[in-house]
Structures are given as structure tokens and as C-alpha cells.
Amino acid sequence: GGDSSLRSAVLAAAAVGAIAGVSAAAWYLYRQRSAPRLSASPAVLASLAGSARTVCALRALEHERPGSDRLFSDPLAAALAGPAALAKAREKGEKGDGGRIAVRTRFVDEAVARAVKDGCTQVVVLGSGMDTRAWRLEGKGAVELVVELDLPQVVADKRRALSSVRPPPALTLAKQRVSVGADLAAERGVEWSQRLEAAGLRRGEKTCWVAEGLLYYLPAVRAREVLYTAAALSGDGSSLVASLVNPAAVKRARDRGAGAKAHFQFGTQHPEGFLRETGWGGSQVVVRPGDTGAAFGRYPQPAGARGTDPATPETYFVTATGNEGAREGGCEAAVLHHAPSRCERPHVRDRRTSLAGSTEDPQRPVGSGGGGGGARGGRQP
């Protein structure tokens, strides 16, 4: 009996040792392949894809403002938006979104410019829609590659719109631009990350990730997975710029039930904790539209301090750098074990925002029964 127990213990120890010896990448693949696949209806995907032109039209209106008053220039926006979306935006005027898209665009522009100045050699725009930063921001001398990822139908739509622009626009942000079709709500991180690498993304290099108007359209588990995956692909000093909302904003959007906002799913009351736990706990900035650094003389200061009333809908514009050592046994291991705290540095851990730290069940989207969402970015808020 004793020998048998000893033999069992030895075998168990050997098994544990073997598992511990498996590389993080192998475990990552295993967990990704066993993770649930999520999907959205064609109607939802169409709604999300159509919003790409709507937001582009709002940028076109900003470009039409006098040079001294506009927050950015976007000479391609009108052509990519198309006459129908442009006409609708003109009809609504500034009352349509209160200038929020213009403010968000400027905030992201400045964050990307800083990342390039700080040495990022790759820019990845997740949920890119009709994004035009490849042709209007500067960085071609230092940035090797811009990768745009969105739903396949959005990628095809943008390709058609660009083909009608004459003369063809010249890249200014990077030496090369590629586009990748993927549905971030339906596909696992291992799938779309391999597609990014096949398109030329270099794993482990200093990279700027843009997730503008994207994460709140994804199921909670996918929103986390997107940031885990980005951190695992990134080199030290990489940066993230994104927009987030709180659960109250998700509820309001879904209750109103109109347009793309009706498909909001993910919200977090603690953006700093959410970012830290998904691999982005370095230097962080979290502001609301209208706060210092996110007003630009165009958007009013929000009433009250951030987060004081969980029932008040809030939008956050965020920037962050990757956690120290995120790739070396940090975020790669975190993704496979579904233990986001492993993406953190222990001395900055906030227990209030552990695995479910965004105030929602990590396996169930806020305000929804599950599923849905696309990879569209650039949508409101």
C-alpha cells in the first residue's frame, strides 16, 4: 500500500512537472482552441459595419471647419464616408453627437503620435472601420507597418471606397499598410493574432495598439481576450489607446435600442484595474470626454468626479503602456490560465477589480444574454 501510494505521488509529481514545462504558447493555443466561439446575427453585423461610414462622415464635417477651429484634418473622410452618410451627418449637424467623435479622434491622434515618438515601429488599429490615420499622421520615417483589422465586409467596403480616390493617397504614418479581416467577437485571439503575424506584424516589437470605439461592442470575455492578446504580442514599452464605457452606459445604450449602440455589451466601472489585469498596467491615463486632456476647447466638463455614481453613464478615453515583463510568463501565461491578475505587477494589485473586476461576470456580457457584437471600431460613444 505504501509503495503504491509513493508510486502514485511520484507519477503525479512528474505529471505536474511536465505540465509546468510546457511553454506558455502551447498552453495559450490549448486554451484558445477550447474556448467558446461566439457569433452575431447578420443584422447585427450589418448595423455595426454601417456605423463605420457614419463616424467617418462626422470626421469629414470636422475637416470642413475653418483651419483654426478644426481639431484635425481628414481630407479622405468625405470620400470614404460616401454621399449618403455625409448627407445624414449634415442633416443632424453638431447636435448629432455633440462633438464627441471629433474630441475622441483628436485624443487618439495625439496618443498615436506620442507612441511613435516613443519608438513604436508598428501600429495596429483594431476595429479600424474607415480609419485614415495611415494617410494623415506623420511617422513614415520610423514606423514600418500599419495593420488595420476589422470585419471582412468593412475591409472590403473600405477597399472599394479607396479605389475610387484619385490620385491614390500617399501613406504618411508608415512605410506599409495592410488590412486584415476578422470578427473579434467570434474569433479566438489565437486565430486573428496569427493572421496579424501572417500579414507582417512582428511579435515582440514595440507596438502601438488602437482600440477606438471597439471594446464595448464585444462580449466581456472577448474584450479581455483582445487586450491579453495584444499584450502577449507586444514588446516592452508598447502602448494602447482605447475607449471604454461603464456598465451604466451599456444599460442606457441597450435600453434605447437604436442603431449600433443597441449592441453595447461590455462595461467597466474600474478602467485602471481592467487595463492592469489585461496586461496594460504601465503608465495609465483615464479621462472622460471634457476632462483636462480630452476637451480641446470643444467639449464641456462633466459634472462631478469620475466614478462617484455608478448609475451615471460614463465614457472613458484611456492610454496605457504594457506591464513590465508581460510577455515573459506574464500575459501569455495569464491568457492561457484565464488568470488576468498574472498580467499585473504584484505591488500594484487592486483586489477590488480581480477577475470580474469590471463589475460584470467575465463569462457573461453586461446587459445581455451573451453572443453578439462585431469587430467594428470607430463607433460612438
XYZ file of C-alpha atoms in Angstrom:
381
model
C 0.000 0.000 0.000
C 2.780 2.409 0.917
C 4.741 1.641 -2.237
C 1.612 2.137 -4.317
C 0.910 5.485 -2.692
C 4.507 6.566 -3.201
C 4.413 5.458 -6.841
C 1.194 7.447 -7.377
C 2.705 10.509 -5.761
C 5.808 10.275 -7.942
C 3.692 9.918 -11.077
C 1.532 12.856 -10.055
C 4.608 14.981 -9.405
C 6.048 14.003 -12.764
C 2.797 14.953 -14.449
C 2.786 18.346 -12.742
C 6.393 18.889 -13.756
C 5.618 18.001 -17.345
C 2.706 20.408 -17.439
C 4.809 23.160 -15.891
C 7.408 22.582 -18.561
C 5.000 23.203 -21.415
C 5.607 26.579 -22.992
C 3.177 29.438 -22.433
C 2.498 29.497 -26.141
C 1.406 25.856 -26.144
C -0.948 26.358 -23.236
C -2.276 29.501 -24.904
C -3.135 27.531 -28.012
C -4.826 24.844 -25.939
C -7.000 27.279 -24.002
C -7.851 29.243 -27.138
C -8.947 26.149 -29.032
C -11.141 25.020 -26.150
C -12.685 28.457 -25.599
C -16.257 29.044 -26.767
C -16.881 30.531 -30.185
C -19.280 33.459 -30.234
C -21.251 34.812 -33.139
C -23.580 37.648 -34.137
C -26.554 37.718 -36.446
C -26.169 39.170 -39.963
C -28.414 42.071 -38.930
C -26.121 42.957 -36.030
C -23.015 42.735 -38.194
C -24.657 44.949 -40.829
C -25.548 47.541 -38.213
C -22.024 47.611 -36.826
C -20.423 47.690 -40.258
C -22.670 50.549 -41.378
C -21.545 52.684 -38.457
C -18.061 52.893 -39.992
C -19.308 55.344 -42.606
C -21.347 57.278 -40.039
C -18.317 58.028 -37.885
C -16.229 58.776 -40.964
C -18.865 61.320 -42.024
C -18.545 63.060 -38.652
C -14.806 63.335 -39.229
C -15.482 64.791 -42.673
C -17.626 67.519 -41.107
C -14.807 68.327 -38.697
C -12.421 68.651 -41.630
C -14.763 71.216 -43.195
C -14.426 73.582 -40.237
C -12.045 76.554 -40.601
C -8.433 75.537 -40.144
C -8.034 77.455 -36.902
C -11.102 75.781 -35.416
C -10.812 72.163 -36.550
C -9.333 69.577 -34.200
C -7.717 67.605 -37.023
C -7.528 67.409 -40.809
C -9.016 64.440 -42.646
C -9.158 65.086 -46.394
C -10.060 61.449 -47.150
C -13.045 61.264 -44.821
C -15.695 62.574 -47.218
C -14.753 60.112 -49.958
C -14.697 57.138 -47.578
C -17.925 58.095 -45.821
C -19.886 58.280 -49.056
C -22.670 60.718 -50.016
C -25.476 59.020 -48.062
C -23.683 59.005 -44.697
C -22.365 62.511 -45.324
C -25.843 63.843 -46.093
C -27.235 62.277 -42.932
C -24.444 63.766 -40.825
C -25.045 67.216 -42.318
C -28.740 66.930 -41.564
C -28.078 66.212 -37.895
C -25.306 68.777 -37.638
C -23.215 69.143 -34.493
C -26.200 68.147 -32.364
C -25.784 64.606 -33.693
C -23.017 63.619 -31.272
C -22.176 66.886 -29.554
C -18.643 66.841 -30.941
C -17.666 63.663 -29.110
C -16.255 61.875 -32.163
C -14.087 64.885 -33.015
C -12.738 65.012 -29.456
C -12.121 61.268 -29.375
C -10.359 61.356 -32.740
C -8.028 64.129 -31.560
C -7.302 62.272 -28.309
C -6.373 59.106 -30.203
C -4.346 61.057 -32.772
C -2.223 62.578 -30.021
C -1.753 59.214 -28.286
C -0.582 57.551 -31.507
C 1.790 60.440 -32.221
C 3.316 60.085 -28.742
C 3.702 56.327 -29.175
C 5.509 56.833 -32.477
C 7.756 59.456 -30.909
C 8.491 56.996 -28.081
C 9.733 54.393 -30.546
C 6.791 52.244 -31.609
C 7.597 50.788 -35.029
C 4.210 49.158 -35.628
C 0.665 50.498 -35.304
C -2.306 48.112 -35.111
C -5.798 49.582 -35.446
C -8.364 47.102 -34.129
C -11.897 47.661 -35.396
C -10.438 50.125 -37.889
C -13.549 50.938 -39.916
C -12.800 53.867 -42.224
C -9.766 54.956 -40.193
C -7.467 57.301 -42.136
C -4.528 57.731 -39.776
C -2.235 55.840 -42.167
C -2.598 58.790 -44.570
C -2.809 61.794 -42.242
C -0.478 61.205 -39.252
C 3.284 61.520 -39.538
C 5.702 58.713 -38.753
C 6.833 57.183 -42.012
C 10.468 57.577 -41.114
C 10.150 55.410 -38.006
C 7.029 53.266 -38.396
C 7.429 50.212 -40.576
C 3.862 48.924 -40.658
C 0.249 49.900 -40.028
C -2.159 46.953 -39.711
C -5.886 47.630 -39.858
C -8.222 44.878 -38.639
C -11.985 44.821 -38.973
C -14.930 42.731 -40.119
C -14.280 41.302 -43.595
C -17.208 43.236 -45.075
C -15.863 46.502 -43.641
C -12.392 45.777 -45.034
C -13.895 45.109 -48.469
C -16.073 48.227 -48.266
C -13.077 50.401 -47.436
C -11.022 48.850 -50.221
C -13.736 49.742 -52.729
C -14.026 53.280 -51.418
C -10.258 53.804 -51.545
C -10.095 52.536 -55.122
C -12.240 55.472 -56.234
C -9.928 58.097 -54.720
C -7.806 59.770 -57.371
C -4.935 60.243 -57.194
C -4.359 57.385 -54.738
C -3.447 58.801 -51.307
C 0.158 58.505 -50.146
C 0.986 56.863 -46.829
C 2.388 59.238 -44.200
C 2.320 57.207 -40.975
C 4.186 54.079 -42.090
C 6.118 52.591 -44.957
C 3.479 49.895 -45.444
C -0.226 49.422 -44.662
C -2.069 46.097 -44.682
C -5.659 45.209 -43.822
C -6.878 42.032 -42.136
C -10.459 40.754 -41.994
C -11.593 39.244 -38.687
C -14.562 39.244 -36.327
C -13.131 39.819 -32.871
C -16.384 38.752 -31.229
C -16.486 35.394 -32.984
C -12.806 34.512 -33.433
C -10.377 33.463 -30.755
C -7.280 35.517 -30.133
C -5.005 32.787 -31.436
C -6.808 32.925 -34.786
C -6.710 36.628 -35.504
C -3.261 37.090 -33.954
C -1.836 34.511 -36.347
C -3.471 36.411 -39.174
C -1.801 39.620 -37.998
C 1.587 37.916 -37.982
C 0.965 36.450 -41.415
C 0.257 39.996 -42.623
C 3.657 41.153 -41.384
C 3.236 42.051 -37.706
C 6.425 41.248 -35.808
C 5.833 39.646 -32.425
C 7.806 41.186 -29.566
C 8.397 44.597 -31.173
C 7.338 47.891 -29.679
C 3.793 48.368 -30.948
C 1.014 50.927 -30.626
C -2.452 49.346 -30.358
C -5.590 51.363 -31.105
C -8.978 50.068 -29.903
C -11.151 53.094 -30.564
C -14.896 52.550 -30.278
C -14.462 48.777 -30.129
C -14.310 47.082 -26.746
C -17.842 47.857 -25.555
C -19.281 46.096 -28.593
C -17.604 42.820 -27.607
C -18.682 40.207 -25.071
C -16.777 40.699 -21.826
C -14.649 37.593 -22.318
C -13.630 38.776 -25.783
C -12.875 42.332 -24.673
C -10.404 40.938 -22.160
C -9.012 38.485 -24.661
C -8.337 41.247 -27.186
C -6.165 43.135 -24.707
C -4.474 39.967 -23.365
C -3.570 39.001 -26.929
C -2.264 42.460 -27.808
C -0.076 42.443 -24.680
C 1.260 38.967 -25.472
C 2.234 40.066 -28.982
C 3.927 43.274 -27.837
C 7.439 44.195 -26.872
C 8.417 46.225 -23.823
C 7.293 49.835 -23.984
C 4.323 49.118 -26.229
C 1.274 51.325 -25.842
C -2.502 51.123 -26.001
C -5.110 53.798 -26.690
C -8.755 52.835 -26.362
C -12.221 53.931 -25.382
C -14.308 52.254 -22.677
C -17.675 52.789 -21.004
C -19.105 51.879 -17.624
C -21.986 49.414 -17.077
C -24.495 52.251 -16.733
C -23.597 53.438 -20.232
C -24.113 49.902 -21.553
C -27.555 49.740 -19.945
C -28.614 53.132 -21.298
C -27.479 52.288 -24.815
C -29.266 48.953 -24.816
C -32.434 50.377 -23.261
C -32.686 52.962 -26.022
C -32.375 50.162 -28.556
C -31.483 52.271 -31.598
C -28.594 51.931 -34.054
C -25.229 50.372 -33.335
C -25.282 51.449 -29.694
C -28.077 48.964 -29.059
C -25.390 46.271 -29.348
C -23.222 47.511 -26.476
C -22.118 44.617 -24.271
C -19.075 45.340 -22.141
C -18.619 47.991 -19.473
C -16.227 48.513 -16.593
C -16.546 50.731 -13.541
C -12.789 50.414 -12.879
C -10.877 51.067 -16.125
C -7.459 51.186 -14.443
C -7.946 47.760 -12.892
C -9.323 46.306 -16.113
C -6.315 47.572 -18.062
C -3.825 46.367 -15.470
C -5.341 42.899 -15.346
C -5.250 42.519 -19.121
C -1.586 43.427 -19.492
C -1.722 47.220 -19.684
C -0.837 48.346 -16.183
C 2.083 50.613 -17.023
C 1.725 54.381 -17.288
C -2.028 54.987 -17.469
C -4.239 57.947 -18.335
C -8.016 57.649 -17.898
C -10.194 60.643 -18.728
C -13.788 61.341 -19.666
C -14.703 63.475 -22.685
C -14.465 67.035 -21.393
C -11.864 66.309 -18.721
C -8.489 68.019 -18.929
C -6.676 66.449 -21.872
C -9.905 65.378 -23.567
C -11.825 68.608 -24.132
C -9.773 70.571 -26.695
C -11.993 73.598 -26.159
C -14.916 71.752 -27.696
C -16.495 69.521 -25.051
C -17.978 70.585 -21.684
C -16.518 69.462 -18.390
C -18.505 66.521 -16.935
C -20.388 67.154 -13.709
C -18.865 65.577 -10.637
C -15.805 63.419 -10.139
C -15.346 60.264 -12.177
C -16.902 57.116 -10.770
C -18.756 58.757 -7.896
C -22.141 57.466 -9.027
C -22.179 54.004 -10.668
C -25.667 54.747 -12.033
C -24.347 57.636 -14.134
C -23.272 56.614 -17.668
C -19.625 57.410 -18.331
C -17.263 57.118 -21.282
C -13.508 56.821 -20.799
C -10.645 57.609 -23.143
C -7.589 55.679 -21.973
C -3.923 55.262 -22.732
C -1.566 52.758 -21.124
C 1.740 51.039 -21.585
C 2.281 47.318 -21.163
C 3.008 45.722 -17.806
C 6.673 45.055 -17.143
C 7.614 41.622 -18.410
C 4.156 40.959 -19.779
C 5.385 38.513 -22.418
C 7.855 36.670 -20.212
C 5.451 34.413 -18.347
C 3.061 37.277 -17.618
C 0.301 37.949 -20.101
C 0.975 34.884 -22.213
C 0.511 32.723 -19.142
C -2.429 34.827 -17.995
C -4.392 34.269 -21.156
C -3.979 30.526 -21.030
C -4.908 30.164 -17.413
C -7.701 32.757 -17.552
C -5.963 34.439 -14.623
C -5.649 38.101 -15.582
C -4.020 39.006 -12.273
C -0.879 37.347 -13.638
C -0.631 40.226 -16.103
C -0.109 42.576 -13.168
C 2.863 43.640 -11.155
C 2.033 42.349 -7.654
C 2.766 45.611 -5.859
C 0.038 47.468 -7.749
C -2.699 44.861 -7.478
C -6.171 46.222 -6.669
C -8.273 43.485 -5.063
C -11.489 45.300 -5.914
C -11.005 44.546 -9.571
C -9.795 40.955 -9.718
C -11.043 38.622 -12.453
C -14.554 40.063 -12.526
C -13.077 43.466 -11.756
C -15.082 45.322 -14.354
C -18.239 44.701 -12.298
C -19.530 42.012 -14.629
C -19.245 38.243 -14.907
C -16.245 37.620 -17.189
C -18.180 34.897 -18.966
C -21.365 36.921 -19.478
C -21.643 40.315 -21.216
C -23.113 43.180 -19.260
C -26.731 43.853 -20.068
C -27.022 40.890 -22.405
C -27.624 37.205 -22.502
C -24.447 36.578 -24.478
C -23.153 36.410 -28.039
C -23.256 39.275 -30.496
C -21.001 42.075 -31.472
C -18.555 42.544 -34.273
C -15.051 43.817 -34.703
C -16.140 47.273 -35.755
C -14.356 50.212 -34.273
C -14.746 53.948 -34.569
C -18.352 53.799 -33.360
C -19.823 56.004 -30.717
C -19.506 56.859 -27.932
